[in-house]
Tab-separated table of C-alpha atoms in Angstrom:
chain	number	residue	atom	x	y	z
L	85	MET	CA	157.824	117.987	26.919
L	86	LYS	CA	155.379	119.611	24.542
L	87	ALA	CA	152.862	116.899	25.300
L	88	LEU	CA	153.275	117.534	29.017
L	89	LEU	CA	152.798	121.278	28.613
L	90	ARG	CA	149.756	120.658	26.465
L	91	ALA	CA	148.342	118.318	29.097
L	92	ILE	CA	148.934	120.935	31.807
L	93	ASP	CA	147.329	123.557	29.604
L	94	ARG	CA	144.260	121.350	29.119
L	95	ARG	CA	143.930	120.983	32.879
L	96	TYR	CA	144.645	124.608	33.753
L	97	TYR	CA	143.196	126.646	30.906
L	98	VAL	CA	140.252	124.290	30.870
L	99	VAL	CA	137.255	125.207	28.772
L	100	ALA	CA	134.348	126.080	31.021
L	101	PRO	CA	131.040	127.853	30.599
L	102	ALA	CA	130.841	131.483	31.661
L	103	GLU	CA	127.961	130.527	33.967
L	104	ARG	CA	130.218	128.278	36.036
L	105	LEU	CA	132.580	131.099	36.852
L	106	ALA	CA	129.594	133.402	37.407
L	107	ALA	CA	128.081	130.886	39.817
L	108	LEU	CA	131.347	130.897	41.789
L	109	ARG	CA	131.298	134.711	41.799
L	110	ILE	CA	127.778	134.707	43.218
L	111	LEU	CA	128.459	131.981	45.787
L	112	VAL	CA	131.817	133.314	47.011
L	113	GLY	CA	130.821	136.992	46.811
L	114	GLY	CA	127.487	136.322	48.514
L	115	PHE	CA	129.246	134.377	51.239
L	116	ALA	CA	131.737	137.211	51.782
L	117	VAL	CA	128.946	139.782	52.090
L	118	VAL	CA	127.019	137.640	54.584
L	119	LEU	CA	130.213	136.999	56.562
L	120	LEU	CA	130.979	140.717	56.679
L	121	LEU	CA	127.460	141.575	57.817
L	122	VAL	CA	127.277	138.815	60.424
L	123	SER	CA	130.717	139.771	61.728
L	124	ALA	CA	130.046	143.510	61.466
L	125	PRO	CA	130.314	144.131	65.222
L	126	LYS	CA	133.708	142.392	65.264
L	127	PHE	CA	135.019	144.368	62.292
L	128	TRP	CA	133.552	147.526	63.799
L	129	ALA	CA	135.322	146.792	67.090
L	130	LEU	CA	138.675	146.826	65.278
L	131	ALA	CA	138.490	150.610	65.413
L	132	SER	CA	138.854	150.524	69.198
L	133	PHE	CA	141.952	148.314	69.471
L	134	SER	CA	144.993	150.009	70.930
L	135	ALA	CA	148.493	150.374	69.542
L	136	ALA	CA	149.786	148.012	72.244
L	137	GLU	CA	147.690	145.211	70.784
L	138	LEU	CA	148.795	145.764	67.196
L	139	ALA	CA	150.851	142.945	65.652
L	140	PRO	CA	150.614	143.623	61.909
L	141	VAL	CA	150.847	140.701	59.514
L	142	GLY	CA	151.004	140.001	55.785
L	143	PRO	CA	150.351	142.954	53.487
L	144	LEU	CA	149.983	145.241	56.526
L	145	PHE	CA	153.410	144.365	57.951
L	146	TRP	CA	154.449	148.014	57.601
L	147	LEU	CA	151.696	149.326	59.871
L	148	GLU	CA	153.131	151.146	62.903
L	149	ALA	CA	149.899	152.312	64.516
L	150	PRO	CA	146.244	151.256	64.329
L	151	LEU	CA	144.207	152.714	61.481
L	152	ALA	CA	142.045	155.707	62.298
L	153	PRO	CA	138.504	154.622	63.250
L	154	GLY	CA	137.100	156.495	60.254
L	155	VAL	CA	139.303	154.466	57.910
L	156	VAL	CA	138.145	151.193	59.465
L	157	TYR	CA	134.457	152.164	59.291
L	158	GLY	CA	134.813	153.532	55.764
L	159	ALA	CA	136.697	150.477	54.514
L	160	PHE	CA	134.089	148.193	56.038
L	161	VAL	CA	131.120	149.995	54.469
L	162	ALA	CA	132.904	150.215	51.101
L	163	CYS	CA	133.791	146.524	51.330
L	164	VAL	CA	130.171	145.505	51.973
L	165	LEU	CA	128.897	147.679	49.110
L	166	GLY	CA	131.703	146.423	46.878
L	167	GLY	CA	130.841	142.859	47.853
L	168	ILE	CA	127.211	143.345	46.837
L	169	ALA	CA	128.252	144.821	43.478
L	170	PHE	CA	130.820	142.012	43.041
L	171	THR	CA	128.152	139.388	43.698
L	172	LEU	CA	125.751	140.998	41.232
L	173	GLY	CA	128.531	141.473	38.692
L	174	VAL	CA	127.964	145.218	38.424
L	175	GLY	CA	130.907	147.227	37.043
L	176	TYR	CA	132.955	144.103	37.561
L	177	GLY	CA	136.181	145.221	35.902
L	178	VAL	CA	136.534	148.071	38.385
L	179	VAL	CA	134.534	146.849	41.377
L	180	ALA	CA	136.014	143.347	41.671
L	181	PRO	CA	139.674	144.353	42.215
L	182	ILE	CA	138.603	147.083	44.661
L	183	PHE	CA	136.424	144.670	46.615
L	184	ALA	CA	139.185	142.054	46.656
L	185	ALA	CA	141.701	144.631	47.893
L	186	LEU	CA	139.332	145.906	50.608
L	187	LEU	CA	138.508	142.396	51.769
L	188	LEU	CA	142.212	141.586	51.910
L	189	LEU	CA	142.852	144.793	53.862
L	190	LEU	CA	140.042	144.273	56.372
L	191	THR	CA	140.677	140.604	57.051
L	192	THR	CA	144.427	141.196	57.310
L	193	TYR	CA	143.784	144.050	59.721
L	194	ARG	CA	141.503	141.788	61.751
L	195	SER	CA	144.323	139.252	61.976
L	196	SER	CA	146.775	141.960	63.060
L	197	PHE	CA	145.783	141.963	66.727
L	198	GLY	CA	147.275	138.779	68.085
L	199	MET	CA	145.035	136.172	66.497
L	200	LYS	CA	145.127	135.023	62.904
L	201	PHE	CA	141.720	134.110	61.607
L	202	HIS	CA	142.428	130.968	59.625
L	203	THR	CA	138.755	130.827	58.790
L	204	GLU	CA	139.192	133.687	56.316
L	205	ASN	CA	142.385	132.850	54.363
L	206	LEU	CA	140.797	130.693	51.700
L	207	LEU	CA	137.886	133.050	51.143
L	208	VAL	CA	140.235	135.978	50.523
L	209	LEU	CA	142.404	133.939	48.143
L	210	HIS	CA	139.349	132.804	46.180
L	211	VAL	CA	138.043	136.372	45.924
L	212	LEU	CA	141.449	137.530	44.642
L	213	LEU	CA	141.362	134.896	41.907
L	214	LEU	CA	137.759	135.620	40.962
L	215	ALA	CA	138.499	139.338	40.801
L	216	ALA	CA	141.139	138.691	38.152
L	217	ALA	CA	138.846	136.535	36.040
L	218	PRO	CA	135.945	137.545	33.754
L	219	ALA	CA	133.417	136.242	36.256
L	220	ALA	CA	130.631	138.633	35.267
L	221	ASP	CA	130.335	137.692	31.606
L	222	ALA	CA	127.215	135.758	32.530
L	223	TRP	CA	124.540	136.194	35.177
L	224	ARG	CA	125.226	139.888	35.577
L	225	TRP	CA	122.641	142.232	37.035
L	226	ARG	CA	121.379	144.652	34.412
L	227	GLY	CA	119.326	146.978	36.536
L	228	GLY	CA	116.254	144.790	36.382
L	229	ASP	CA	115.962	145.345	32.631
L	230	ALA	CA	115.315	141.861	31.268
L	231	ALA	CA	115.251	143.199	27.728
L	232	ARG	CA	118.948	144.041	28.032
L	233	ALA	CA	119.826	140.463	28.840
L	234	THR	CA	122.115	139.025	26.202
L	235	ALA	CA	123.353	135.583	25.407
L	236	ALA	CA	126.164	134.440	27.642
L	237	PRO	CA	129.415	134.014	25.743
L	238	ALA	CA	130.483	130.602	24.614
L	239	PRO	CA	132.522	128.398	26.959
L	240	HIS	CA	136.221	129.180	26.914
L	241	GLY	CA	139.444	128.633	28.786
L	242	ARG	CA	139.304	132.155	30.149
L	243	TYR	CA	136.374	130.983	32.302
L	244	GLY	CA	138.163	127.867	33.443
L	245	TRP	CA	141.619	128.858	34.637
L	246	ALA	CA	140.408	130.675	37.756
L	247	LEU	CA	138.280	127.668	38.723
L	248	CYS	CA	141.326	125.442	38.353
L	249	ALA	CA	143.487	127.870	40.328
L	250	MET	CA	140.844	128.093	43.074
L	251	SER	CA	140.730	124.305	43.358
L	252	VAL	CA	144.517	124.033	43.493
L	253	VAL	CA	144.683	126.756	46.148
L	254	THR	CA	142.036	124.950	48.205
L	255	VAL	CA	143.970	121.712	48.005
L	256	ILE	CA	147.285	123.386	48.901
L	257	THR	CA	145.846	124.913	52.075
L	258	TYR	CA	144.875	121.453	53.320
L	259	VAL	CA	148.242	119.950	52.389
L	260	LEU	CA	150.008	122.784	54.224
L	261	ALA	CA	147.935	122.086	57.330
L	262	GLY	CA	148.954	118.426	57.127
L	263	ILE	CA	152.622	119.297	56.660
L	264	ALA	CA	152.464	121.683	59.638
L	265	LYS	CA	151.158	118.859	61.820
L	266	ILE	CA	153.992	116.569	60.785
L	267	ARG	CA	156.614	119.305	61.190
L	268	ASN	CA	155.356	120.632	64.522
L	269	GLY	CA	153.936	117.513	66.082
L	270	GLY	CA	155.777	114.726	64.261
L	271	TRP	CA	154.261	111.511	62.929
L	272	GLU	CA	152.989	110.973	66.451
L	273	TRP	CA	150.148	113.168	65.320
L	274	VAL	CA	148.521	110.198	63.632
L	275	HIS	CA	148.586	108.210	66.879
L	276	GLY	CA	145.935	110.557	68.169
L	277	ASP	CA	147.517	111.720	71.429
L	278	LEU	CA	148.249	115.176	70.063
L	279	LEU	CA	144.761	115.504	68.642
L	280	ARG	CA	143.289	114.439	71.965
L	281	ALA	CA	145.406	117.018	73.779
L	282	GLN	CA	144.426	119.669	71.220
L	283	ILE	CA	140.713	119.075	71.685
L	284	ALA	CA	141.146	119.018	75.461
L	285	TYR	CA	143.293	122.152	75.425
L	286	ASP	CA	140.898	124.056	73.215
L	287	ASN	CA	137.964	123.267	75.475
L	288	VAL	CA	139.877	123.973	78.699
L	289	ARG	CA	140.933	127.314	77.291
L	290	LYS	CA	137.363	128.219	76.439
L	291	ILE	CA	136.081	127.149	79.829
L	292	GLU	CA	138.784	129.138	81.606
L	293	LEU	CA	138.313	132.163	79.352
L	294	GLY	CA	134.590	132.258	79.986
L	295	SER	CA	133.595	131.345	76.442
L	296	LEU	CA	131.397	128.644	74.928
L	297	HIS	CA	133.021	125.228	74.915
L	298	SER	CA	131.898	121.918	73.455
L	299	PRO	CA	130.410	119.482	75.985
L	300	LEU	CA	130.775	116.792	73.293
L	301	GLY	CA	134.494	117.561	73.002
L	302	ALA	CA	134.890	117.374	76.769
L	303	ALA	CA	133.185	113.967	76.733
L	304	VAL	CA	135.107	112.671	73.716
L	305	VAL	CA	138.457	113.429	75.375
L	306	ARG	CA	137.706	110.628	77.848
L	307	VAL	CA	137.436	108.067	74.989
L	308	ALA	CA	141.121	107.449	74.284
L	309	TRP	CA	140.724	104.686	71.646
L	310	LEU	CA	138.892	107.050	69.293
L	311	PHE	CA	141.846	109.329	68.686
L	312	PRO	CA	144.159	107.149	66.572
L	313	ILE	CA	141.256	106.758	64.108
L	314	LEU	CA	140.564	110.494	64.083
L	315	GLY	CA	144.295	111.229	63.775
L	316	TRP	CA	144.654	109.041	60.675
L	317	LEU	CA	141.484	110.433	59.135
L	318	THR	CA	142.623	114.018	59.674
L	319	MET	CA	146.007	113.376	58.105
L	320	ALA	CA	144.392	111.559	55.170
L	321	VAL	CA	142.026	114.461	54.474
L	322	GLU	CA	144.877	116.950	54.577
L	323	LEU	CA	147.839	115.222	52.972
L	324	LEU	CA	145.784	113.396	50.334
L	325	ALA	CA	143.836	116.498	49.347
L	326	PRO	CA	145.441	116.564	45.854
L	327	VAL	CA	143.308	113.546	44.880
L	328	ALA	CA	140.452	116.055	44.603
L	329	LEU	CA	142.091	117.289	41.404
L	330	LEU	CA	141.944	113.879	39.737
L	331	GLY	CA	138.303	114.100	38.719
L	332	ARG	CA	134.845	114.834	39.988
L	333	ARG	CA	134.338	111.510	41.778
L	334	TRP	CA	137.574	111.985	43.673
L	335	ALA	CA	136.621	115.589	44.315
L	336	SER	CA	133.220	114.549	45.664
L	337	GLY	CA	134.728	111.958	47.983
L	338	TRP	CA	137.436	114.240	49.262
L	339	ALA	CA	135.149	117.263	49.668
L	340	LEU	CA	132.689	115.186	51.694
L	341	LEU	CA	135.503	113.936	53.942
L	342	ALA	CA	136.898	117.463	54.339
L	343	TRP	CA	133.434	118.766	55.152
L	344	GLY	CA	133.053	115.983	57.711
L	345	PHE	CA	136.392	116.990	59.222
L	346	HIS	CA	135.179	120.576	59.676
L	347	ALA	CA	131.832	119.377	61.029
L	348	GLY	CA	133.798	117.291	63.548
L	349	VAL	CA	135.940	120.266	64.529
L	350	LEU	CA	132.772	122.287	65.089
L	351	ALA	CA	131.230	119.518	67.167
L	352	VAL	CA	134.180	118.858	69.471
L	353	MET	CA	135.858	122.271	69.613
L	354	MET	CA	133.091	124.744	68.769
L	355	ILE	CA	135.356	126.154	66.083
L	356	GLY	CA	133.352	126.893	62.982
L	357	PHE	CA	134.960	127.205	59.566
L	358	PRO	CA	131.886	128.589	57.808
L	359	TYR	CA	133.424	128.749	54.340
L	360	PRO	CA	134.030	124.998	54.012
L	361	LEU	CA	131.017	124.156	56.183
L	362	THR	CA	128.718	125.819	53.652
L	363	PHE	CA	130.547	123.777	50.977
L	364	ILE	CA	131.217	126.981	49.014
L	365	ALA	CA	134.957	126.489	49.568
L	366	TYR	CA	134.748	123.329	47.438
L	367	ALA	CA	132.384	124.703	44.774
L	368	SER	CA	135.194	125.271	42.260
L	369	LEU	CA	135.670	121.493	42.100
L	370	PHE	CA	132.162	121.024	40.736
L	371	ARG	CA	129.795	122.250	38.032
L	372	ALA	CA	128.439	125.001	40.217
L	373	GLU	CA	126.307	126.407	37.398
L	374	ARG	CA	124.057	123.376	37.789
L	375	LEU	CA	122.688	124.951	40.930
L	376	GLY	CA	120.825	127.083	38.423
L	377	ASP	CA	118.839	124.003	37.431
L	378	VAL	CA	117.155	123.974	40.818
L	379	ARG	CA	113.827	125.685	40.270
L	380	PRO	CA	113.940	128.330	43.055
L	381	VAL	CA	117.515	129.190	42.106
L	382	ARG	CA	116.565	129.376	38.419
L	383	ARG	CA	113.753	131.786	39.252
L	384	LEU	CA	116.077	133.892	41.370
L	385	VAL	CA	118.726	133.946	38.632
L	386	SER	CA	116.100	134.831	36.057
L	387	TRP	CA	114.707	137.614	38.260
L	388	LEU	CA	118.110	139.048	39.135
L	389	PHE	CA	119.954	138.623	35.891
L	390	GLY	CA	117.198	138.850	33.334
L	391	GLY	CA	117.218	135.197	32.262
L	392	SER	CA	120.135	135.478	29.898
L	393	ARG	CA	120.480	132.720	27.351
L	394	SER	CA	122.940	130.089	28.377
L	395	SER	CA	126.310	129.634	26.749
L	396	ALA	CA	125.276	126.169	25.626
L	397	ALA	CA	122.629	127.790	23.495
L	398	SER	CA	125.046	130.337	22.139
L	399	ALA	CA	127.660	127.666	21.574
L	400	ARG	CA	125.195	125.795	19.382
L	401	SER	CA	124.096	128.869	17.520
L	402	SER	CA	127.580	130.258	17.036
L	403	THR	CA	130.844	128.510	17.639
L	404	THR	CA	132.934	131.382	16.442
L	405	ALA	CA	132.504	133.799	19.326
L	406	GLY	CA	136.002	133.762	20.641
L	407	VAL	CA	136.249	130.009	21.061
L	408	ASP	CA	139.467	128.293	20.064
L	409	VAL	CA	138.954	125.916	17.207
L	410	ASP	CA	140.463	122.980	19.099
L	411	THR	CA	138.182	123.544	22.070
L	412	ALA	CA	134.996	124.243	20.177
L	413	VAL	CA	133.960	120.599	20.346
L	414	THR	CA	134.032	120.457	24.112
L	415	THR	CA	132.431	123.834	24.684
L	416	ALA	CA	128.886	122.705	24.194
L	417	VAL	CA	129.594	119.575	26.189
L	418	THR	CA	130.697	121.150	29.419
L	419	THR	CA	127.416	123.025	29.642
L	420	ALA	CA	125.091	120.145	29.007
L	421	GLY	CA	123.399	120.942	32.281
L	422	ALA	CA	123.471	124.705	31.997
L	423	THR	CA	120.556	126.732	33.212
L	424	ALA	CA	117.555	127.698	31.169
L	425	GLU	CA	118.260	124.803	28.877
L	426	PRO	CA	115.869	121.903	28.341
L	427	PRO	CA	117.499	118.600	29.312
L	428	ARG	CA	119.032	116.854	26.332
L	429	VAL	CA	120.746	113.576	25.686
L	430	PRO	CA	124.451	114.085	24.968
L	431	SER	CA	125.855	112.651	21.782
L	432	PRO	CA	128.505	109.890	22.041
L	433	LYS	CA	131.205	112.454	21.209
L	434	GLU	CA	129.940	114.688	23.989
L	435	GLU	CA	129.837	111.797	26.445
L	436	LEU	CA	133.451	111.021	25.660
L	437	ALA	CA	134.499	114.622	26.246
L	438	GLU	CA	132.474	114.694	29.463
L	439	ARG	CA	134.433	111.729	30.762
L	440	GLU	CA	137.684	113.422	29.839
L	441	ASP	CA	136.539	116.504	31.693
G	290	MET	CA	141.992	137.732	30.343
G	291	SER	CA	144.550	136.433	27.886
G	292	ARG	CA	146.126	133.036	28.363
G	293	PRO	CA	149.586	134.357	29.406
G	294	ARG	CA	148.031	136.704	31.970
G	295	ALA	CA	145.812	133.892	33.254
G	296	TYR	CA	148.901	131.766	33.734
G	297	PHE	CA	150.886	134.563	35.328
G	298	PHE	CA	148.208	135.600	37.799
G	299	GLY	CA	146.939	132.138	38.672
G	300	LEU	CA	150.370	130.564	39.064
G	301	THR	CA	151.619	133.541	41.096
G	302	ILE	CA	148.778	133.073	43.566
G	303	ILE	CA	149.287	129.314	43.659
G	304	ALA	CA	153.025	129.743	44.279
G	305	ALA	CA	152.343	132.344	46.976
G	306	VAL	CA	149.866	130.045	48.732
G	307	ALA	CA	152.426	127.222	48.695
G	308	TYR	CA	155.242	129.500	49.889
G	309	PRO	CA	154.489	129.123	53.639
G	310	VAL	CA	155.806	125.575	53.414
G	311	THR	CA	159.178	127.296	53.842
G	312	PHE	CA	158.081	129.039	57.075
G	313	ALA	CA	159.971	128.217	60.232
G	314	PRO	CA	157.997	126.304	62.872
G	315	GLY	CA	155.776	128.758	64.692
G	316	GLU	CA	155.870	131.297	61.874
G	317	ASP	CA	152.525	132.295	60.438
G	318	SER	CA	150.954	135.126	58.498
G	319	PHE	CA	147.786	136.196	56.693
G	320	PRO	CA	146.407	135.511	54.137
G	321	LEU	CA	149.359	133.244	53.419
G	322	SER	CA	149.563	130.736	56.214
G	323	SER	CA	151.280	127.509	57.126
G	324	TYR	CA	148.083	126.594	59.031
G	325	PRO	CA	149.886	125.613	62.219
G	326	MET	CA	146.730	125.536	64.338
G	327	PHE	CA	146.181	122.217	66.112
G	328	SER	CA	149.673	121.073	65.075
G	329	TYR	CA	151.655	121.551	68.282
G	330	ARG	CA	152.186	119.188	71.124
G	331	ARG	CA	150.312	120.426	74.177
G	332	GLU	CA	151.923	118.881	77.219
G	333	ARG	CA	151.219	121.383	79.957
G	334	PRO	CA	150.355	124.671	78.289
G	335	THR	CA	149.963	127.882	80.220
G	336	ILE	CA	146.750	129.775	79.681
G	337	TYR	CA	146.208	133.405	80.544
G	338	PHE	CA	142.830	134.691	81.612
G	339	ALA	CA	140.971	137.126	83.807
G	340	ARG	CA	138.693	135.982	86.577
G	341	ALA	CA	136.386	137.716	89.001
G	342	ILE	CA	136.156	136.879	92.697
G	343	GLY	CA	132.838	138.043	94.139
G	344	ALA	CA	132.316	139.492	97.615
G	345	ASP	CA	131.077	136.052	98.682
G	346	GLY	CA	134.342	134.498	97.473
G	347	GLU	CA	132.711	132.854	94.497
G	348	GLU	CA	134.896	132.690	91.398
G	349	ARG	CA	133.599	133.651	87.954
G	350	ARG	CA	135.299	133.683	84.585
G	351	VAL	CA	135.460	137.083	82.933
G	352	PRO	CA	133.925	136.722	79.435
G	353	PRO	CA	136.096	137.798	76.473
G	354	GLU	CA	133.853	140.804	75.762
G	355	LEU	CA	134.880	142.363	79.073
G	356	VAL	CA	138.540	141.804	78.239
G	357	GLY	CA	138.020	143.832	75.089
G	358	SER	CA	137.206	141.385	72.319
G	359	SER	CA	134.390	139.000	71.619
G	360	GLU	CA	136.993	136.612	70.210
G	361	VAL	CA	138.158	134.247	72.902
G	362	MET	CA	141.666	133.883	71.470
G	363	GLN	CA	142.110	137.588	70.985
G	364	ALA	CA	141.040	138.123	74.602
G	365	ALA	CA	143.542	135.509	75.776
G	366	VAL	CA	146.320	137.179	73.820
G	367	THR	CA	145.363	140.541	75.313
G	368	VAL	CA	145.676	139.128	78.835
G	369	ARG	CA	148.945	137.357	78.030
G	370	ARG	CA	150.494	140.455	76.527
G	371	ALA	CA	149.441	142.565	79.507
G	372	ILE	CA	150.977	140.060	81.926
G	373	GLN	CA	154.159	139.829	79.906
G	374	GLY	CA	154.193	143.606	79.419
G	375	GLY	CA	154.657	144.411	83.081
G	376	LYS	CA	152.840	146.230	85.868
G	377	LYS	CA	151.709	149.253	83.880
G	378	ARG	CA	150.116	147.164	81.122
G	379	MET	CA	148.469	144.898	83.681
G	380	ARG	CA	147.084	147.872	85.607
G	381	GLU	CA	145.656	149.396	82.427
G	382	LEU	CA	143.989	146.170	81.332
G	383	CYS	CA	142.653	145.387	84.818
G	384	ARG	CA	141.108	148.840	85.052
G	385	ALA	CA	139.606	148.535	81.590
G	386	ILE	CA	138.029	145.186	82.505
G	387	ALA	CA	136.771	146.545	85.839
G	388	GLY	CA	135.310	149.561	84.042
G	389	ARG	CA	133.382	147.362	81.593
G	390	ALA	CA	132.332	145.025	84.415
G	391	GLU	CA	130.525	147.855	86.217
G	392	ALA	CA	127.656	147.390	83.764
G	393	ASP	CA	127.208	143.817	85.050
G	394	ALA	CA	125.326	143.901	88.358
G	395	GLY	CA	126.705	140.472	89.268
G	396	LEU	CA	130.283	141.723	89.043
G	397	ARG	CA	129.952	144.970	90.997
G	398	GLY	CA	132.291	144.943	93.950
G	399	ALA	CA	134.088	141.864	92.614
G	400	ARG	CA	137.856	141.562	92.502
G	401	ILE	CA	139.327	141.178	89.002
G	402	GLU	CA	142.457	139.050	88.788
G	403	LEU	CA	144.820	138.552	85.861
G	404	VAL	CA	145.960	134.973	86.118
G	405	SER	CA	148.189	132.441	84.391
G	406	ALA	CA	147.605	128.740	84.945
G	407	GLU	CA	149.622	125.725	83.872
G	408	ILE	CA	147.264	122.938	82.943
G	409	ASP	CA	147.269	119.333	81.800
G	410	PRO	CA	144.401	119.501	79.280
G	411	VAL	CA	143.567	115.790	79.146
G	412	ALA	CA	143.837	115.365	82.918
G	413	TYR	CA	141.563	118.389	83.300
G	414	PHE	CA	138.692	116.333	81.875
G	415	VAL	CA	139.739	112.844	82.897
G	416	GLU	CA	140.868	113.489	86.477
G	417	GLY	CA	139.555	116.898	87.437
G	418	PRO	CA	139.776	120.581	86.554
G	419	GLU	CA	142.530	121.600	88.979
G	420	PRO	CA	145.453	123.357	87.276
G	421	VAL	CA	148.974	122.060	87.756
G	422	SER	CA	149.915	125.516	89.025
G	423	LEU	CA	148.258	128.920	89.144
G	424	ARG	CA	149.700	132.392	89.494
G	425	ARG	CA	147.914	135.691	90.208
G	426	HIS	CA	149.722	138.562	88.527
G	427	HIS	CA	147.525	141.568	89.197
G	428	ARG	CA	144.259	142.439	90.851
G	429	CYS	CA	141.879	145.364	90.945
G	430	ARG	CA	138.309	145.925	92.059
G	431	VAL	CA	135.060	146.668	90.228
G	432	ARG	CA	133.312	149.707	91.739
G	433	GLU	CA	130.242	148.967	93.847
G	434	GLY	CA	128.098	151.762	92.488
G	435	GLY	CA	128.005	150.778	88.842
G	436	ARG	CA	126.748	152.981	86.088
């Protein structure tokens, strides 16, 4: 039992560099800000919905009347500003929970008028997890003062648990979607007829409602033999999503398939799930800090965050900065590709730990 | 964050995200969801929409923005609720659509109809776009003068 708990602990409270969590903060926070700005007219329009249209859900279940327009506008502006501060890591301990709460409020409110926006669930859940984690210990904006940049702390489990939780949450959402198909449509779903009817229905509805539909979807509906293949593929992506937690190769394969699934949905139904389509939804499965190795990104990070020393460097110079003794060996390993570090050949011990990771 | 708090917070969120597996069919929420979209059998669904019949008899679909939302699904729900809500709700919605439509020169003088149609989605594309049945619930007219 102890061995099992220890194994779970190694997988959950996994040692990770502070930059990895920071990279997730920047990617997810940046995405949320862009989404809010692009969808600003839609969020703004929430202020004009009537009480008759209100169908409150989730944390707003208690709402009896629409929010006052001033509250909606104020929450939106505060959420955008909070999102920018969250992304930059400014005042993170205070800003992050406020931003997460505002994003939860706004997106829940948006889903409280008859249509639930399934495109936003995962983003909100990821922001909630990031807000509870020390995601601004590295790559934090310091007012443009490069001299104030300090070494990022050494890798630690406190930077890894949220990444693990984000990945598990991502996987669960796909499994739930698969289970819903089996429960609501039965195993017939994999035969493709239901999928064919869904694509047809979605496009008919858009045509009849005067919205954009997918000409490709309308054409594909006529090709009956294609749908059993698509049905099986869809169910595989959803029900087998947990394989993404087995390791990075599995994660890469699954994430590519899941991305392909969303690209297909966009092509045949004109329904865009921007969070997974940008791949940010799957970023927690990977070493996102390695994006900082790409030269333009490195320059941007250096310009924004003052070119702080990486945790790999600090791990080598000091292994006592809050790192558990039993994890100190792997700390330097997990950041072998961290930013601002010259490439180096890992030692055999490091290679072994890398494989275990 | 300490290890116990990391476990408490992370596992609470994970458990909450998994919780909708206990939802009854058709039940959904936000941000916790059972993700039921695309899961239902669609034999002959009924869709609710608004359409405009011009003075020349030509039929046009009323875009979601005129119904009151740029989201197509939200617009559909608005029409459905108005139809299911009775005459008063239908009259209010029809007037609101007609009011917004005045800004569109092509819709001035047109007749706005709130409609429900039973369709066979696959047959719509394979055989032709005629609905299985169609019902007009309410109608009103867009003013000629415009704004």
